[in-house]
Amino acid sequence: MMKTRLTEKAACLRRIMDNCHKIVTVTHTHPDGDAIGSSIGTACWCESLGKEVTCIFPDPVPDTISFIFRPERQAKCLTFSKQRAQAEKALEECDLIIALDFSEFSRTEEMAPILKASPKRKVQIDHHLNPAAEDFDLSVSEINISSASELSYQLLKILVGEGYGSFSMEACEAFMTGMTTDTNNFANSTLPSTLEMASELLEAGVNRDKIIDNLYWHYAEGRLRALGLLLKDKMTITPEGAAYMVLRDAEVKHFNLGDGDTEGFVNIPLAIEKVRMSIFLKEADGHFRVSIRSKKGTSASIFANKYFHGGGHENASGGKLHFPGDIPSPDEAEAFLAKVTEEYLSE
Ligand SMILES: [Mn+2]
């Protein structure tokens, strides 16, 4: 089913590509491995067709993922929050915008009004629930797939098979990296197509050991010290089967945590048998960033939407908690979590 759909979408993408020369890729705020991997991989494929590509990230790429950039790639990437004028110029001069790993423009925050108002052609490649397909000339959206990196790979592979473009080693490594982070190294959302992709990329010569080393064995000490504190003193487990942890700004500073340093913390409480849903809050610039993971049968997506202005996937979602606004002060976060998890999980 998906293959038939992707074949039709690939033909449509090919017609769009034929009429475009300058391309911009965009992705969601706080870009993760999948956002970055799918952007770089897709950019490489566009370049193999002789196109000129700029990758725009709404805000800085975390240090933990920066290994993915080759020196020559770095020069073709822009960070919107730091290079706004250049990014706006690139968006004005391009003739195609490819949106990767997000369902709607609001996920790009500051960039959203510009992207929405832009008269350029727009293509979406995404794997989240409820894509705003009406905002795009072509929306390629699948939820039964591991990652945007896999979806880009599977889609573009059809055209590569027709001799339309090719995958460089840089592209293969980027797709492998994005798929690896979004599946939490093959722990979730791993489907037959995901393993097929991994196998093909290994055949193509991707050095997976190097990727794993970069992704999981290069953290600063503070990450583990902070995790130790959270698990020992700050993890609450409720009778309804929720686990939550709140990391405050003072702690982020104390442990000198960068943007990617708390990646994956939210998954850990799911190891406990009675935990059905895990919530991790990290304080940042006057609000909390909220990550939610759930086991099958409990919807993280509905919970994120109901209480945290968010959404995402059925078992992996995110959102925000504002103060003042949702709660009077950051000190109220735990009480709020106690209330909403009880309300939600006793339904
Ligand atoms: Mn993703």
Coordinates of C-alpha atoms and ligand atoms in Angstrom, one line a residue:
M1 CA 0.0 0.0 0.0
M2 CA 2.6 2.5 1.1
K3 CA 4.9 1.5 -1.8
T4 CA 2.1 2.3 -4.3
R5 CA 1.4 5.6 -2.7
L6 CA 5.1 6.5 -2.6
T7 CA 5.5 5.6 -6.3
E8 CA 2.7 8.1 -7.2
K9 CA 4.2 10.8 -4.9
A10 CA 7.7 10.2 -6.3
A11 CA 6.4 10.8 -9.8
C12 CA 4.8 14.1 -8.6
L13 CA 8.0 15.1 -6.9
R14 CA 10.0 14.4 -10.1
R15 CA 7.7 16.8 -12.0
I16 CA 8.2 19.5 -9.4
M17 CA 12.0 19.0 -9.3
D18 CA 12.2 19.3 -13.0
N19 CA 11.1 22.9 -12.7
C20 CA 13.2 24.0 -9.8
H21 CA 16.8 24.9 -9.4
K22 CA 17.2 26.6 -6.0
I23 CA 15.9 24.6 -3.1
V24 CA 15.6 25.3 0.7
T25 CA 15.0 22.5 3.2
V26 CA 13.3 23.4 6.5
T27 CA 12.6 21.4 9.7
H28 CA 11.2 21.8 13.2
T29 CA 12.6 23.7 16.1
H30 CA 15.1 22.0 18.4
P31 CA 16.1 19.8 15.5
D32 CA 16.9 16.3 16.5
G33 CA 18.8 13.6 14.6
D34 CA 15.9 12.8 12.3
A35 CA 15.2 16.4 11.5
I36 CA 18.8 17.0 10.6
G37 CA 19.4 13.6 9.0
S38 CA 16.4 13.9 6.7
S39 CA 17.4 17.5 5.8
I40 CA 20.9 16.6 4.9
G41 CA 20.1 13.4 3.1
T42 CA 17.4 15.1 1.0
A43 CA 19.7 18.0 0.3
C44 CA 22.4 15.7 -1.0
W45 CA 20.0 14.0 -3.3
C46 CA 18.8 17.3 -4.7
E47 CA 22.5 18.3 -5.3
S48 CA 23.0 15.0 -7.2
L49 CA 20.5 16.5 -9.7
G50 CA 22.6 19.7 -10.0
K51 CA 20.3 21.7 -7.7
E52 CA 21.5 24.4 -5.3
V53 CA 20.4 23.7 -1.8
T54 CA 20.4 25.5 1.5
C55 CA 19.4 23.7 4.7
I56 CA 17.7 26.0 7.3
F57 CA 17.4 24.9 10.9
P58 CA 15.1 27.1 13.1
D59 CA 17.7 27.0 15.9
P60 CA 21.1 25.6 16.5
V61 CA 21.9 22.0 15.9
P62 CA 22.9 20.3 19.2
D63 CA 26.6 19.5 19.6
T64 CA 25.7 15.8 20.0
I65 CA 24.5 15.7 16.3
S66 CA 27.0 18.0 14.8
F67 CA 29.3 15.1 13.8
I68 CA 26.9 14.7 10.8
F69 CA 28.1 17.8 9.1
R70 CA 30.9 17.7 6.7
P71 CA 32.9 20.9 6.5
E72 CA 31.6 21.7 3.0
R73 CA 28.0 21.1 4.2
Q74 CA 28.3 23.4 7.1
A75 CA 28.7 26.3 4.7
K76 CA 25.4 25.5 3.0
C77 CA 23.4 25.4 6.3
L78 CA 21.8 28.4 8.1
T79 CA 20.4 28.7 11.6
F80 CA 17.3 30.9 11.4
S81 CA 17.5 32.3 15.0
K82 CA 21.1 33.4 14.4
Q83 CA 21.2 34.2 10.6
R84 CA 17.7 35.5 10.1
A85 CA 18.5 37.9 7.2
Q86 CA 20.5 35.3 5.2
A87 CA 17.8 32.7 5.9
E88 CA 15.0 35.0 4.7
K89 CA 17.0 35.8 1.6
A90 CA 17.5 32.1 0.8
L91 CA 13.7 31.6 1.2
E92 CA 13.0 34.5 -1.1
E93 CA 15.4 33.4 -3.8
C94 CA 14.5 29.7 -3.8
D95 CA 11.8 28.2 -6.0
L96 CA 11.1 25.2 -3.8
I97 CA 10.8 24.6 -0.1
I98 CA 11.1 21.1 1.2
A99 CA 9.7 20.7 4.8
L100 CA 11.0 17.7 6.6
D101 CA 9.9 16.0 9.9
F102 CA 7.1 18.2 10.9
S103 CA 3.3 18.2 10.4
E104 CA 2.5 21.9 10.3
F105 CA 4.4 25.2 10.0
S106 CA 3.8 26.1 13.6
R107 CA 6.4 23.5 14.5
T108 CA 9.0 25.9 13.0
E109 CA 7.9 28.7 15.4
E110 CA 9.5 32.0 14.4
M111 CA 9.7 30.8 10.8
A112 CA 6.1 29.8 10.5
P113 CA 4.5 33.1 9.3
I114 CA 7.2 33.4 6.6
L115 CA 6.8 29.8 5.4
K116 CA 3.0 30.0 5.4
A117 CA 3.0 33.3 3.5
S118 CA 5.6 32.2 1.0
P119 CA 4.4 31.8 -2.6
K120 CA 7.0 29.2 -3.4
R121 CA 6.2 25.6 -4.2
K122 CA 6.2 23.5 -1.0
V123 CA 6.8 19.8 -0.5
Q124 CA 6.3 18.0 2.8
I125 CA 8.0 14.8 3.9
D126 CA 6.8 13.8 7.3
H127 CA 5.7 11.0 9.6
H128 CA 3.7 12.7 12.4
L129 CA -0.1 12.5 13.0
N130 CA -2.4 15.1 11.4
P131 CA -0.3 16.7 8.6
A132 CA -1.4 20.1 7.3
A133 CA -1.4 18.7 3.8
E134 CA -3.4 21.7 2.5
D135 CA -0.4 24.0 3.0
F136 CA 1.7 22.0 0.5
D137 CA 1.8 21.4 -3.2
L138 CA 2.9 17.9 -2.4
S139 CA 2.5 16.2 1.0
V140 CA 4.2 12.9 1.5
S141 CA 3.0 11.8 5.0
E142 CA 3.1 8.3 6.4
I143 CA 2.8 7.3 10.0
N144 CA 3.7 3.6 9.7
I145 CA 7.3 4.3 9.2
S146 CA 10.3 4.8 11.5
S147 CA 11.3 8.3 10.7
A148 CA 11.3 11.2 8.3
S149 CA 14.8 10.0 7.3
E150 CA 13.4 6.6 6.3
L151 CA 10.5 8.2 4.5
S152 CA 12.8 10.5 2.5
Y153 CA 15.0 7.5 1.7
Q154 CA 12.2 5.3 0.6
L155 CA 10.6 8.0 -1.5
L156 CA 13.8 9.2 -3.2
K157 CA 15.0 5.7 -3.7
I158 CA 12.2 5.2 -6.2
L159 CA 13.6 8.1 -8.3
V160 CA 17.2 7.0 -7.8
G161 CA 16.0 3.6 -9.2
E162 CA 14.8 5.5 -12.3
G163 CA 18.3 7.0 -12.7
Y164 CA 16.9 10.3 -11.4
G165 CA 19.5 11.5 -8.8
S166 CA 21.7 9.4 -6.6
F167 CA 22.6 8.9 -3.0
S168 CA 26.1 9.9 -1.9
M169 CA 27.8 8.5 1.1
E170 CA 27.0 11.7 2.9
A171 CA 23.3 11.1 2.2
C172 CA 23.4 7.5 3.3
E173 CA 25.1 8.4 6.6
A174 CA 22.6 11.1 7.2
F175 CA 19.6 8.9 6.6
M176 CA 21.1 6.1 8.8
T177 CA 21.8 8.6 11.6
G178 CA 18.2 10.1 11.5
M179 CA 16.6 6.6 11.5
T180 CA 18.8 5.4 14.3
T181 CA 18.0 8.4 16.6
D182 CA 14.2 8.3 15.9
T183 CA 14.0 4.5 16.5
N184 CA 16.2 5.0 19.6
N185 CA 18.6 2.6 18.0
F186 CA 16.0 0.1 16.7
A187 CA 14.1 0.0 20.0
N188 CA 10.8 1.5 18.7
S189 CA 9.0 2.1 15.4
T190 CA 11.2 -0.5 13.7
L191 CA 9.3 -2.0 10.8
P192 CA 10.4 -4.5 8.0
S193 CA 11.0 -1.5 5.8
T194 CA 13.3 0.1 8.4
L195 CA 15.5 -3.0 8.6
E196 CA 15.5 -3.2 4.8
M197 CA 16.7 0.4 4.7
A198 CA 19.4 -0.3 7.3
S199 CA 20.5 -3.4 5.4
E200 CA 20.7 -1.4 2.1
L201 CA 22.7 1.4 3.7
L202 CA 25.1 -1.0 5.3
E203 CA 25.5 -2.7 1.8
A204 CA 26.2 0.8 0.4
G205 CA 29.1 1.1 2.9
V206 CA 27.8 3.2 5.7
N207 CA 30.0 2.8 8.8
R208 CA 27.3 2.2 11.5
D209 CA 29.9 1.7 14.2
K210 CA 31.1 5.2 13.7
I211 CA 27.6 6.6 13.9
I212 CA 26.8 4.7 17.1
D213 CA 30.1 5.9 18.6
N214 CA 29.3 9.5 17.7
L215 CA 25.6 9.3 18.9
Y216 CA 26.0 7.4 22.1
W217 CA 29.6 7.5 23.4
H218 CA 30.4 11.1 23.1
Y219 CA 28.3 12.8 25.9
A220 CA 29.6 15.1 28.5
E221 CA 29.8 13.8 32.1
G222 CA 27.0 16.2 33.1
R223 CA 24.5 14.2 31.2
L224 CA 24.9 11.1 33.4
R225 CA 25.3 13.1 36.6
A226 CA 22.0 14.9 35.8
L227 CA 20.3 11.6 34.9
G228 CA 21.5 10.1 38.2
L229 CA 20.0 13.0 40.2
L230 CA 16.7 12.7 38.3
L231 CA 16.3 9.0 38.8
K232 CA 17.4 9.0 42.4
D233 CA 15.6 12.0 43.8
K234 CA 13.2 13.5 41.2
M235 CA 11.3 10.7 39.5
T236 CA 7.7 10.5 40.7
I237 CA 5.7 7.4 39.9
T238 CA 1.9 7.6 40.3
P239 CA -0.5 4.9 41.2
E240 CA -2.1 5.3 37.7
G241 CA 1.2 4.3 36.1
A242 CA 2.7 7.7 35.1
A243 CA 6.3 8.6 35.7
Y244 CA 7.4 12.2 35.6
M245 CA 10.7 14.1 36.1
V246 CA 11.2 17.9 36.1
L247 CA 14.6 19.4 35.3
R248 CA 14.9 23.0 36.4
D249 CA 16.9 25.7 34.9
A250 CA 19.3 25.9 37.8
E251 CA 20.1 22.2 37.3
V252 CA 20.6 22.6 33.5
K253 CA 23.1 25.2 34.4
H254 CA 24.7 23.3 37.2
F255 CA 25.4 20.3 35.0
N256 CA 26.2 22.5 32.0
L257 CA 23.7 20.7 29.8
G258 CA 23.5 21.5 26.1
D259 CA 20.4 21.0 23.9
G260 CA 21.0 17.4 23.1
D261 CA 22.3 16.3 26.5
T262 CA 18.9 15.3 27.9
E263 CA 17.9 13.4 24.7
G264 CA 16.4 10.0 25.6
F265 CA 15.9 10.7 29.4
V266 CA 12.1 10.4 28.9
N267 CA 12.4 6.8 27.7
I268 CA 14.1 5.5 30.8
P269 CA 11.2 5.3 33.2
L270 CA 9.3 3.1 30.7
A271 CA 11.6 0.3 31.8
I272 CA 9.5 0.0 35.0
E273 CA 6.7 -2.5 34.5
K274 CA 3.9 -0.5 36.0
V275 CA 4.8 2.7 34.1
R276 CA 2.5 3.3 31.1
M277 CA 3.5 6.8 30.3
S278 CA 6.6 8.9 31.0
I279 CA 6.8 12.6 31.0
F280 CA 10.0 14.7 31.1
L281 CA 10.0 18.5 31.6
K282 CA 13.0 20.6 31.0
E283 CA 12.9 24.3 31.9
A284 CA 14.1 26.7 29.1
D285 CA 13.5 30.4 28.5
G286 CA 10.4 30.9 30.7
H287 CA 8.6 27.7 29.9
F288 CA 9.0 23.9 30.1
R289 CA 9.7 21.8 27.1
V290 CA 7.6 18.6 27.5
S291 CA 8.5 15.2 26.2
I292 CA 6.1 12.3 26.5
R293 CA 6.5 8.6 25.8
S294 CA 3.9 5.9 26.3
K295 CA 3.6 2.1 25.9
K296 CA 1.1 0.7 23.4
G297 CA -2.5 1.2 24.6
T298 CA -1.8 4.7 26.1
S299 CA -1.8 7.7 23.8
A300 CA 1.0 10.2 24.3
S301 CA -0.3 12.2 21.4
I302 CA -3.8 12.9 22.9
F303 CA -2.2 13.7 26.3
A304 CA 0.2 16.1 24.6
N305 CA -2.6 17.8 22.8
K306 CA -4.9 18.0 25.8
Y307 CA -2.5 19.5 28.3
F308 CA 0.6 20.7 26.6
H309 CA -0.4 22.4 23.3
G310 CA 1.4 19.6 21.4
G311 CA 1.2 16.4 19.6
G312 CA 3.4 14.1 17.5
H313 CA 3.2 10.4 17.4
E314 CA 0.9 7.9 19.2
N315 CA 3.6 6.8 21.6
A316 CA 6.1 9.7 21.4
S317 CA 4.9 13.3 21.6
G318 CA 5.9 16.7 22.9
G319 CA 4.6 20.1 23.8
K320 CA 5.1 23.0 26.2
L321 CA 4.0 24.1 29.6
H322 CA 4.0 27.9 30.1
F323 CA 4.4 29.9 33.2
P324 CA 2.6 32.1 34.0
G325 CA -0.2 30.8 31.9
D326 CA -0.7 27.1 32.2
I327 CA 0.7 27.2 35.7
P328 CA 1.4 30.2 37.9
S329 CA 5.1 29.5 38.5
P330 CA 7.6 26.8 37.6
D331 CA 7.4 25.5 41.2
E332 CA 3.8 24.3 40.4
A333 CA 5.0 21.9 37.6
E334 CA 5.0 18.8 39.7
A335 CA 1.5 19.5 41.2
F336 CA 0.2 20.1 37.7
L337 CA 1.7 16.8 36.5
A338 CA 0.2 15.0 39.4
K339 CA -3.3 16.4 38.6
V340 CA -3.3 15.8 34.8
T341 CA -1.7 12.4 34.8
E342 CA -4.3 11.2 37.4
E343 CA -7.1 12.8 35.4
Y344 CA -5.9 11.3 32.1
L345 CA -4.9 7.8 33.1
S346 CA -8.0 7.2 35.3
E347 CA -10.3 8.0 32.3
Ligands
MN1 MN 11.1 12.3 13.2

